[in-house]
Short mmCIF file of C-alpha atoms and ligand atoms in Angstrom, two decimals:
data_model
loop_
_atom_site.label_atom_id
_atom_site.label_comp_id
_atom_site.label_asym_id
_atom_site.label_seq_id
_atom_site.Cartn_x
_atom_site.Cartn_y
_atom_site.Cartn_z
CA MET A 1 85.65 23.59 162.95
CA LYS A 2 85.99 24.37 159.12
CA GLN A 3 82.30 24.58 158.18
CA ASN A 4 81.59 26.91 160.71
CA GLU A 5 83.73 29.07 158.91
CA THR A 6 82.58 31.83 156.96
CA ILE A 7 83.59 31.40 153.13
CA SER A 8 83.59 34.02 150.38
CA ALA A 9 84.82 33.95 146.61
CA ILE A 10 84.39 35.35 143.41
CA ALA A 11 81.18 34.17 141.77
CA THR A 12 81.78 34.99 138.51
CA ALA A 13 83.79 34.66 135.93
CA THR A 14 86.79 36.96 135.60
CA GLY A 15 87.27 39.30 132.71
CA ALA A 16 85.62 42.93 132.17
CA ALA A 17 81.53 42.25 132.96
CA GLY A 18 78.75 44.41 133.57
CA ILE A 19 78.02 42.80 136.88
CA GLY A 20 80.37 41.31 138.97
CA ILE A 21 79.78 38.73 141.82
CA VAL A 22 81.14 38.12 144.97
CA ARG A 23 79.67 35.58 147.27
CA LEU A 24 79.52 35.07 151.43
CA SER A 25 78.39 31.84 152.99
CA GLY A 26 78.15 31.06 156.91
CA VAL A 27 76.73 32.39 160.33
CA ASP A 28 78.84 35.50 160.03
CA SER A 29 78.55 36.14 156.54
CA ILE A 30 75.76 39.34 157.51
CA ASP A 31 78.13 40.52 159.89
CA ILE A 32 81.09 40.51 157.58
CA ALA A 33 79.18 42.07 154.93
CA ASP A 34 78.15 45.19 157.36
CA LYS A 35 81.76 45.81 158.03
CA ILE A 36 82.34 46.91 154.18
CA PHE A 37 78.86 47.83 153.46
CA SER A 38 77.41 51.15 153.62
CA ALA A 39 73.59 51.36 152.58
CA ALA A 40 72.22 54.21 151.02
CA ASN A 41 69.30 54.45 152.99
CA HIS A 42 72.14 53.78 155.98
CA GLN A 43 70.07 50.34 157.02
CA LYS A 44 72.02 47.53 158.67
CA LEU A 45 72.71 44.08 156.72
CA SER A 46 71.27 42.68 160.19
CA ASP A 47 67.97 44.43 160.07
CA VAL A 48 67.03 44.49 156.38
CA ASP A 49 64.48 41.87 155.78
CA ASP A 50 65.34 38.65 153.72
CA ARG A 51 65.93 38.28 150.46
CA LYS A 52 65.43 42.50 149.60
CA ILE A 53 67.84 44.11 147.46
CA ILE A 54 69.78 46.52 149.11
CA PHE A 55 71.50 49.83 147.43
CA GLY A 56 75.08 51.30 148.52
CA HIS A 57 78.57 51.33 148.49
CA VAL A 58 81.34 48.37 149.22
CA LYS A 59 84.27 50.15 151.42
CA ASN A 60 87.67 48.82 152.87
CA LEU A 61 87.94 48.97 156.29
CA ASP A 62 89.90 52.68 156.05
CA GLY A 63 85.84 53.75 154.91
CA GLU A 64 87.22 54.34 151.81
CA ILE A 65 84.92 53.40 148.46
CA ILE A 66 86.00 50.41 146.44
CA ASP A 67 82.71 50.44 143.94
CA GLU A 68 79.00 50.73 144.38
CA ALA A 69 76.89 47.45 144.53
CA VAL A 70 73.94 46.10 145.15
CA VAL A 71 73.81 43.31 148.06
CA LEU A 72 71.28 40.30 148.61
CA VAL A 73 70.65 39.62 151.75
CA MET A 74 69.40 35.30 151.93
CA ARG A 75 69.72 34.23 156.00
CA ALA A 76 69.49 30.44 156.43
CA PRO A 77 68.12 27.96 155.69
CA LYS A 78 67.06 29.65 152.86
CA SER A 79 70.24 29.84 150.73
CA TYR A 80 72.17 27.95 148.31
CA THR A 81 74.33 26.31 151.04
CA LYS A 82 71.02 26.41 153.57
CA GLU A 83 73.48 28.80 155.21
CA ASN A 84 73.66 33.02 155.78
CA VAL A 85 74.56 34.08 152.60
CA VAL A 86 75.38 37.41 151.07
CA GLU A 87 75.69 38.70 147.73
CA ILE A 88 77.66 41.82 146.67
CA GLN A 89 77.04 42.65 142.93
CA CYS A 90 79.33 45.25 141.82
CA HIS A 91 81.09 46.28 138.70
CA GLY A 92 82.65 43.17 137.17
CA GLY A 93 86.09 44.00 136.79
CA VAL A 94 89.25 41.96 137.70
CA GLU A 95 90.40 44.56 140.38
CA VAL A 96 87.29 45.63 141.33
CA LEU A 97 86.19 42.45 142.13
CA ARG A 98 89.73 41.29 143.59
CA GLU A 99 89.89 44.21 146.11
CA ILE A 100 86.24 43.80 147.38
CA LEU A 101 87.22 39.95 147.99
CA ASN A 102 90.36 40.68 150.02
CA VAL A 103 88.44 43.18 152.23
CA THR A 104 85.85 40.17 153.25
CA PHE A 105 88.86 39.04 154.34
CA THR A 106 90.18 41.74 156.30
CA ALA A 107 86.60 41.64 157.51
CA GLY A 108 86.88 37.44 158.69
CA ALA A 109 86.27 35.99 156.07
CA ARG A 110 88.26 32.74 154.72
CA PRO A 111 89.23 31.92 150.59
CA ALA A 112 86.15 29.17 149.50
CA GLU A 113 87.89 25.99 148.44
CA ARG A 114 86.47 24.98 145.36
CA GLY A 115 83.24 23.99 144.74
CA GLU A 116 82.95 24.73 148.90
CA PHE A 117 79.28 26.30 148.28
CA THR A 118 78.39 23.30 146.50
CA LYS A 119 80.12 21.38 149.20
CA ARG A 120 78.38 23.02 151.92
CA ALA A 121 74.99 22.49 149.84
CA PHE A 122 75.22 18.32 150.04
CA LEU A 123 76.49 18.24 153.51
CA ASN A 124 73.58 20.57 154.62
CA GLY A 125 71.32 18.26 152.91
CA ARG A 126 70.27 20.05 150.32
CA ILE A 127 71.43 18.49 147.75
CA ASP A 128 72.74 14.57 147.25
CA LEU A 129 75.96 14.17 146.01
CA SER A 130 74.36 13.13 142.16
CA GLN A 131 72.65 16.70 142.16
CA ALA A 132 75.80 18.11 143.17
CA GLN A 133 77.88 16.65 140.41
CA ALA A 134 75.20 18.03 137.99
CA VAL A 135 75.45 21.51 139.59
CA LEU A 136 78.86 21.08 137.71
CA ASP A 137 77.70 19.38 134.47
CA VAL A 138 75.37 22.42 134.13
CA ILE A 139 77.82 25.04 133.84
CA GLN A 140 80.09 23.17 131.93
CA ALA A 141 76.98 21.78 129.34
CA LYS A 142 78.63 22.54 125.78
CA THR A 143 75.19 21.49 123.67
CA SER A 144 71.38 21.74 124.45
CA ALA A 145 70.90 17.98 125.35
CA ALA A 146 74.39 18.16 127.46
CA LEU A 147 72.45 20.52 129.47
CA ASN A 148 69.01 18.62 129.56
CA ILE A 149 70.68 15.55 130.87
CA ALA A 150 72.37 17.32 133.86
CA GLN A 151 69.31 19.09 134.51
CA ASN A 152 67.18 16.00 134.94
CA ARG A 153 70.00 14.81 137.46
CA LEU A 154 69.72 18.30 138.88
CA SER A 155 66.19 18.44 139.74
CA GLY A 156 66.90 15.10 141.01
CA LYS A 157 64.95 12.84 138.38
CA THR A 158 68.06 10.75 137.79
CA SER A 159 68.18 10.31 141.74
CA LYS A 160 64.44 9.22 142.13
CA LYS A 161 64.92 6.32 139.42
CA ILE A 162 68.10 4.90 141.67
CA ARG A 163 66.34 5.38 144.61
CA ALA A 164 63.60 3.18 142.79
CA VAL A 165 65.45 0.35 142.48
CA ARG A 166 66.86 0.55 145.61
CA GLN A 167 63.47 0.76 147.05
CA LYS A 168 62.30 -2.40 145.10
CA ILE A 169 64.90 -4.41 146.25
CA LEU A 170 64.26 -3.00 149.91
CA ASN A 171 61.03 -4.75 148.80
CA VAL A 172 62.60 -8.50 148.20
CA LEU A 173 64.54 -8.02 151.31
CA ALA A 174 61.27 -7.91 153.28
CA HIS A 175 60.03 -10.33 151.43
CA ILE A 176 62.82 -12.52 152.40
CA ASP A 177 63.01 -11.45 155.46
CA ALA A 178 59.13 -12.94 156.43
CA LEU A 179 60.15 -15.98 155.14
CA ILE A 180 63.14 -16.97 157.26
CA ASP A 181 61.44 -18.33 160.00
CA PHE A 182 60.61 -21.24 157.69
CA PRO A 183 62.46 -23.90 156.87
CA GLU A 184 64.22 -24.30 154.08
CA ASP A 185 62.18 -27.24 152.63
CA ASP A 186 59.00 -25.37 153.21
CA ILE A 187 59.72 -22.21 151.00
CA ASP A 188 57.70 -22.74 148.00
CA ASP A 189 59.44 -22.67 144.46
CA VAL A 190 56.41 -20.08 143.42
CA VAL A 191 58.02 -17.70 146.06
CA LEU A 192 61.26 -18.10 144.94
CA ASN A 193 60.59 -17.46 141.17
CA GLU A 194 58.56 -14.49 142.59
CA ILE A 195 61.55 -13.46 144.02
CA ASP A 196 64.44 -14.26 141.18
CA ASN A 197 62.32 -12.50 138.87
CA GLU A 198 62.26 -9.01 141.10
CA ILE A 199 65.66 -9.32 140.96
CA ALA A 200 66.07 -9.88 137.25
CA ALA A 201 63.95 -6.77 136.79
CA GLN A 202 66.13 -4.80 138.95
CA ILE A 203 69.53 -6.14 137.00
CA ASP A 204 67.86 -5.01 133.86
CA GLU A 205 67.03 -1.14 135.63
CA LEU A 206 70.59 -1.09 136.50
CA ASN A 207 71.72 -2.16 132.98
CA ASN A 208 70.17 -0.10 131.43
CA PHE A 209 71.79 2.98 133.15
CA LEU A 210 74.83 1.06 132.53
CA LYS A 211 74.36 0.74 128.62
CA ASN A 212 74.63 4.47 127.71
CA TYR A 213 77.42 5.03 129.52
CA ARG A 214 79.73 5.70 126.62
CA GLN A 215 77.13 8.22 125.32
CA GLY A 216 76.58 10.18 128.50
CA LYS A 217 80.30 10.50 128.30
CA ILE A 218 80.75 12.07 124.78
CA LEU A 219 77.61 14.20 126.01
CA ARG A 220 79.26 15.99 128.98
CA GLU A 221 82.70 15.69 127.76
CA GLY A 222 82.55 15.79 124.28
CA LEU A 223 84.15 13.34 121.62
CA SER A 224 87.59 13.75 121.20
CA THR A 225 88.41 13.94 117.64
CA ALA A 226 91.68 14.19 116.40
CA ILE A 227 92.52 15.61 112.64
CA ILE A 228 95.47 13.68 111.27
CA GLY A 229 97.32 13.64 108.09
CA LYS A 230 100.46 14.62 106.54
CA PRO A 231 101.35 17.99 106.56
CA ASN A 232 99.47 20.38 104.21
CA VAL A 233 96.89 17.62 103.55
CA GLY A 234 94.08 20.60 104.69
CA LYS A 235 93.77 19.90 108.54
CA SER A 236 93.58 23.56 110.01
CA SER A 237 91.51 24.45 106.95
CA LEU A 238 89.24 21.48 107.82
CA LEU A 239 88.99 22.90 111.49
CA ASN A 240 88.39 26.12 110.83
CA TYR A 241 85.53 25.27 108.54
CA LEU A 242 83.86 23.16 111.08
CA THR A 243 84.08 25.72 113.87
CA ASP A 244 83.39 28.43 111.28
CA SER A 245 86.48 30.39 112.24
CA ASP A 246 89.96 31.19 111.76
CA ARG A 247 91.18 29.90 114.96
CA ALA A 248 94.01 27.41 113.43
CA ILE A 249 96.67 29.53 111.22
CA VAL A 250 96.66 27.97 107.44
CA THR A 251 99.41 28.29 104.85
CA GLU A 252 100.51 26.85 101.83
CA ILE A 253 103.76 25.90 104.08
CA PRO A 254 103.73 22.42 105.25
CA GLY A 255 104.37 22.19 108.65
CA THR A 256 102.43 25.31 109.65
CA THR A 257 100.58 23.80 112.73
CA ARG A 258 102.81 22.63 115.53
CA ASP A 259 100.84 22.32 118.70
CA SER A 260 97.63 20.97 118.68
CA ILE A 261 94.51 23.22 118.87
CA GLU A 262 91.21 22.29 120.39
CA GLU A 263 87.78 23.61 119.82
CA PHE A 264 84.24 22.08 120.61
CA ILE A 265 81.39 21.81 117.81
CA ASN A 266 77.82 20.83 117.90
CA VAL A 267 77.06 17.63 115.93
CA GLY A 268 73.19 16.65 116.09
CA GLY A 269 73.16 17.61 119.73
CA VAL A 270 76.79 16.06 120.60
CA PRO A 271 79.72 17.97 121.16
CA LEU A 272 82.77 17.39 119.26
CA LYS A 273 86.22 17.94 121.11
CA ILE A 274 87.94 18.55 117.51
CA ILE A 275 91.67 18.98 117.66
CA ASP A 276 94.01 19.88 114.78
CA THR A 277 97.53 18.60 115.09
CA ALA A 278 100.40 18.78 113.44
CA GLY A 279 101.22 17.05 109.91
CA ILE A 280 103.17 14.11 110.70
CA ARG A 281 106.28 13.39 108.96
CA ASN A 282 109.80 12.78 109.24
CA SER A 283 110.83 16.61 110.41
CA GLY A 284 114.59 17.70 111.99
CA ASP A 285 113.23 20.56 113.80
CA ALA A 286 112.85 19.91 117.28
CA VAL A 287 110.07 22.14 117.91
CA GLU A 288 107.80 20.24 114.95
CA LYS A 289 108.78 16.98 116.44
CA ILE A 290 107.02 17.31 119.83
CA GLY A 291 104.13 18.41 117.99
CA ILE A 292 104.48 15.15 115.54
CA ASP A 293 104.94 13.06 119.04
CA ARG A 294 101.84 14.86 120.10
CA ALA A 295 99.87 13.91 116.52
CA ARG A 296 100.53 10.43 117.12
CA GLU A 297 99.75 9.86 120.27
CA LEU A 298 96.52 11.70 119.51
CA ALA A 299 95.93 9.00 116.52
CA GLN A 300 95.79 6.14 119.26
CA SER A 301 94.26 8.31 122.32
CA ALA A 302 90.87 10.17 120.22
CA GLU A 303 87.67 8.13 119.97
CA LEU A 304 87.43 9.79 116.92
CA VAL A 305 90.52 10.38 114.27
CA LEU A 306 89.28 11.81 110.66
CA ALA A 307 92.48 10.60 108.60
CA LEU A 308 93.30 13.37 105.78
CA PHE A 309 94.86 12.65 102.57
CA ASP A 310 95.25 14.88 100.07
CA GLY A 311 93.32 13.74 96.80
CA SER A 312 94.80 16.45 94.22
CA ARG A 313 97.82 14.54 94.73
CA PRO A 314 99.15 11.15 94.39
CA LEU A 315 99.75 9.29 97.78
CA ASP A 316 103.24 8.74 98.99
CA ASP A 317 104.82 6.81 101.70
CA GLU A 318 104.14 9.47 104.50
CA ASP A 319 100.89 8.66 103.96
CA ALA A 320 100.89 5.23 103.85
CA GLU A 321 102.93 5.62 107.57
CA ILE A 322 99.88 7.26 108.78
CA PHE A 323 97.21 5.05 106.78
CA LYS A 324 98.57 2.49 109.37
CA LEU A 325 98.37 4.01 112.82
CA LEU A 326 94.17 3.96 112.02
CA LYS A 327 92.45 2.04 113.84
CA SER A 328 89.45 0.85 111.68
CA ASP A 329 86.54 1.35 113.85
CA SER A 330 87.07 4.81 114.95
CA SER A 331 88.53 7.00 112.05
CA ILE A 332 86.93 8.30 108.88
CA VAL A 333 89.05 8.25 106.28
CA LEU A 334 88.68 11.96 103.92
CA LEU A 335 89.94 12.88 100.92
CA THR A 336 90.77 16.46 100.75
CA LYS A 337 90.61 19.23 98.24
CA SER A 338 87.96 17.93 95.88
CA ASP A 339 87.60 20.87 93.64
CA LEU A 340 90.94 20.56 92.69
CA PRO A 341 92.02 17.97 89.79
CA GLN A 342 91.87 14.40 91.43
CA VAL A 343 94.63 11.66 91.11
CA ALA A 344 93.20 8.02 91.32
CA VAL A 345 94.29 6.79 95.05
CA ASP A 346 94.66 3.40 96.34
CA ILE A 347 93.24 3.09 99.67
CA ASP A 348 91.80 -0.21 101.61
CA ALA A 349 89.07 1.87 103.62
CA GLU A 350 85.49 0.50 103.83
CA LYS A 351 84.81 3.98 102.84
CA ILE A 352 85.87 7.40 101.55
CA ILE A 353 84.56 10.73 101.82
CA HIS A 354 85.28 13.78 99.35
CA ILE A 355 85.59 16.86 101.23
CA SER A 356 86.70 20.23 100.31
CA THR A 357 86.89 23.67 102.37
CA LYS A 358 87.08 25.63 99.92
CA THR A 359 83.48 24.51 98.60
CA GLY A 360 81.78 22.71 101.86
CA ALA A 361 81.67 19.56 99.73
CA GLY A 362 81.22 16.72 101.29
CA ILE A 363 81.11 17.99 104.75
CA ASP A 364 76.96 17.14 105.42
CA GLU A 365 78.45 13.34 104.66
CA LEU A 366 81.50 13.63 106.34
CA LEU A 367 79.03 14.94 109.57
CA ALA A 368 76.56 11.85 108.77
CA ALA A 369 79.29 9.88 109.15
CA VAL A 370 80.55 11.29 113.01
CA THR A 371 76.68 10.50 113.83
CA ASP A 372 76.86 7.41 113.07
CA LYS A 373 80.22 6.18 114.73
CA VAL A 374 78.50 8.24 117.95
CA GLY A 375 75.79 5.96 116.93
CA LYS A 376 71.84 6.46 118.14
CA ILE A 377 71.06 8.82 121.41
CA ASP A 378 67.97 8.77 123.14
CA PHE A 379 68.57 11.79 124.88
CA GLU A 380 65.69 11.21 127.02
CA SER A 381 67.31 8.06 128.82
CA ASN A 382 69.38 7.19 131.91
CA PHE A 383 72.75 7.98 131.48
CA VAL A 384 75.44 7.16 133.81
CA ARG A 385 77.43 10.11 134.64
CA ASP A 386 80.98 9.24 135.53
CA GLU A 387 83.53 5.94 135.44
CA ARG A 388 82.71 6.67 139.35
CA GLU A 389 78.92 5.80 138.92
CA ALA A 390 79.71 2.86 136.14
CA ASP A 391 81.65 1.11 138.76
CA ILE A 392 79.47 1.02 141.50
CA LEU A 393 76.28 0.15 139.62
CA ARG A 394 78.61 -2.90 138.07
CA ARG A 395 79.76 -3.59 141.33
CA ALA A 396 75.13 -3.85 142.26
CA VAL A 397 74.55 -5.50 139.35
CA LYS A 398 77.35 -8.28 140.20
CA ASN A 399 76.12 -8.56 143.81
CA LEU A 400 72.24 -8.69 142.10
CA GLU A 401 73.46 -11.87 140.03
CA SER A 402 75.10 -13.22 143.31
CA ALA A 403 71.67 -13.16 144.76
CA ARG A 404 70.29 -15.04 141.96
CA GLU A 405 72.88 -17.59 141.63
CA THR A 406 72.43 -18.34 145.63
CA ILE A 407 68.47 -18.58 144.64
CA LYS A 408 69.58 -21.18 142.41
CA LEU A 409 72.08 -23.27 144.90
CA ASN A 410 69.17 -23.32 147.06
CA VAL A 411 71.43 -22.74 149.85
CA GLY A 412 69.29 -21.05 152.54
CA ILE A 413 67.45 -17.72 151.53
CA ASP A 414 69.14 -15.83 154.12
CA PHE A 415 72.80 -16.06 151.97
CA VAL A 416 70.47 -14.66 149.35
CA SER A 417 69.82 -11.63 151.32
CA ILE A 418 73.25 -10.80 152.22
CA ASP A 419 74.17 -10.47 148.76
CA LEU A 420 71.12 -7.96 148.23
CA ARG A 421 72.32 -5.51 151.48
CA ALA A 422 75.67 -5.59 149.79
CA ALA A 423 73.59 -4.01 146.38
CA LEU A 424 71.70 -1.62 148.79
CA GLU A 425 75.08 -0.28 150.48
CA LEU A 426 76.58 0.56 147.22
CA PHE A 427 73.05 2.88 146.20
CA GLY A 428 74.46 4.80 149.44
CA GLU A 429 77.75 5.61 147.37
CA LEU A 430 75.84 7.18 144.56
CA THR A 431 73.73 9.49 146.56
CA GLY A 432 76.85 10.26 148.93
CA GLU A 433 74.73 8.55 151.84
CA THR A 434 77.71 6.09 152.60
CA VAL A 435 80.46 7.84 151.03
CA THR A 436 84.28 8.42 152.27
CA GLU A 437 85.63 12.17 152.83
CA ASP A 438 88.21 11.20 150.20
CA VAL A 439 85.94 10.72 147.59
CA ILE A 440 83.94 14.04 148.47
CA ASN A 441 86.76 15.95 148.76
CA GLU A 442 87.96 14.45 144.99
CA ILE A 443 84.87 14.70 143.42
CA PHE A 444 84.67 18.68 144.89
CA SER A 445 88.19 19.46 143.33
CA LYS A 446 86.99 18.95 139.69
CA PHE A 447 84.95 22.76 140.69
CA CYS A 448 85.91 25.87 139.94
CA ILE A 449 86.65 28.44 143.27
CA GLY A 450 83.40 30.71 143.90
CA LYS A 451 80.75 27.29 142.91
N1 GTP B 501 92.18 24.04 96.73
C1 GTP B 501 91.85 23.56 98.03
N2 GTP B 501 93.04 23.90 98.52
C2 GTP B 501 92.90 23.62 99.89
C3 GTP B 501 92.16 22.97 100.75
N3 GTP B 501 92.05 22.95 101.79
C4 GTP B 501 93.38 23.18 102.31
N4 GTP B 501 93.63 24.20 101.32
C5 GTP B 501 94.45 24.62 101.16
O1 GTP B 501 96.34 23.95 101.10
C6 GTP B 501 97.57 24.55 102.22
C7 GTP B 501 97.50 23.34 103.51
O2 GTP B 501 96.01 23.86 103.99
P1 GTP B 501 96.30 23.98 105.93
O3 GTP B 501 94.86 23.63 106.07
O4 GTP B 501 96.88 24.62 106.59
O5 GTP B 501 97.09 22.35 105.86
P2 GTP B 501 97.52 21.40 107.39
O6 GTP B 501 97.09 20.28 106.73
O7 GTP B 501 96.68 22.12 108.42
O8 GTP B 501 98.88 21.63 107.04
P3 GTP B 501 100.15 22.00 107.98
O9 GTP B 501 99.58 22.44 109.41
O10 GTP B 501 101.56 22.21 107.87
O11 GTP B 501 100.07 20.09 108.70
C8 GTP B 501 96.75 26.09 102.15
O12 GTP B 501 97.09 26.71 101.59
C9 GTP B 501 95.17 25.43 101.86
O13 GTP B 501 94.63 26.90 101.47
C10 GTP B 501 90.82 22.84 99.86
O14 GTP B 501 89.60 22.08 100.01
N5 GTP B 501 90.88 23.04 98.27
MG1 MG B 502 97.55 22.90 110.15
#
């Protein structure tokens, strides 16, 4: 079976780094490592005590040295995957790592699939599905708030809250089972009321998770924020100012930016994925046109749009056309170049912020307006991770609501338990106990190789 094979991958990011790690996991990890590693003290890794660090050389099968390295041996079940794990820490060069990886393959390992180490940790019962996904969130966290939420999930705090709801529903079921032998008419209204209240409380709990769905997604993925406007209004200058960089090319020539450029910034703990776009105008240039189409698309699809108009020049038809693209609840209107003499403009927007990337004027006001659009985030609350989880919770809420309906209809208490059991079934999909292999594969395909 595939699960019995020993896998190997580079666990560190590619590039020239001080240290790089090749990691092996599976029954044969230690034997495979023994074939390619010579310890300076001539000890075999299979004889080495658990969790000792051994210095030596990694060699190819002809005995030629590839690099010096330290090796860590972690025997099952005390490892990340609960399998035998060997970590080879060598120099962090692209070629060094590739050669060591290849020699692990020649010695009997096979390439790890995306997320396969974490998948094994899940399948071997070290973590549940929610925690496995949190591993990815920890790696990808862009602000300390996002990291905090991911760590809550990884440590199992989030799963624990879900399990508490599950337990409460189980209690209600036990309560109902005890009543089932009674003739329907003998069940006291007070008892039914009690059951109804308990179910209602769990609905509230789950809705609590769901209400932060949008904000949780923003914290995890960043709020997509497109900078839109006609050429030369100062879009790229704003991206550079906000990211404190020279990321985008700025010139006085209209039509400088052609491709969209993405950068992350942190606004009060919220990661903003800022996208600089090509200036929207009627252009005959084929390349520029593609960029402009992208900009128009982003004006529609971005969660937030910063719409820029040059405050030092009269607005024209192109500006008017761009204004028409805006959705009022998800855009912020900015008049740029406020350091230059301004002309009177007539824009029908609720709020207009004047900014200058030369002096920094108005930028604080802009950031406050962004925070306003995101809404207040209680970083300590529960967060639904993604659409899959949200969907499961919504279905659970539906089942619980239908249980309450059934109580009201007075058609028999055993029908209530059918709804409750359906809700319970769904919790298994969150923790991974009752999830299909396809879903598991889909989840881990989002990971990188080596994790
Ligand atoms: N005085 C002043 N000039 C600015 C300001 N922001 C941008 N500029 C100038 O306006 C010109 C255009 O700026 P860009 O940031 O390249 O404008 P853009 O909107 O990205 O233009 P395209 O990429 O062509 O669509 C450059 O010469 C900038 O130096 C500002 O706040 N004040
Ligand atoms: Mg530009």
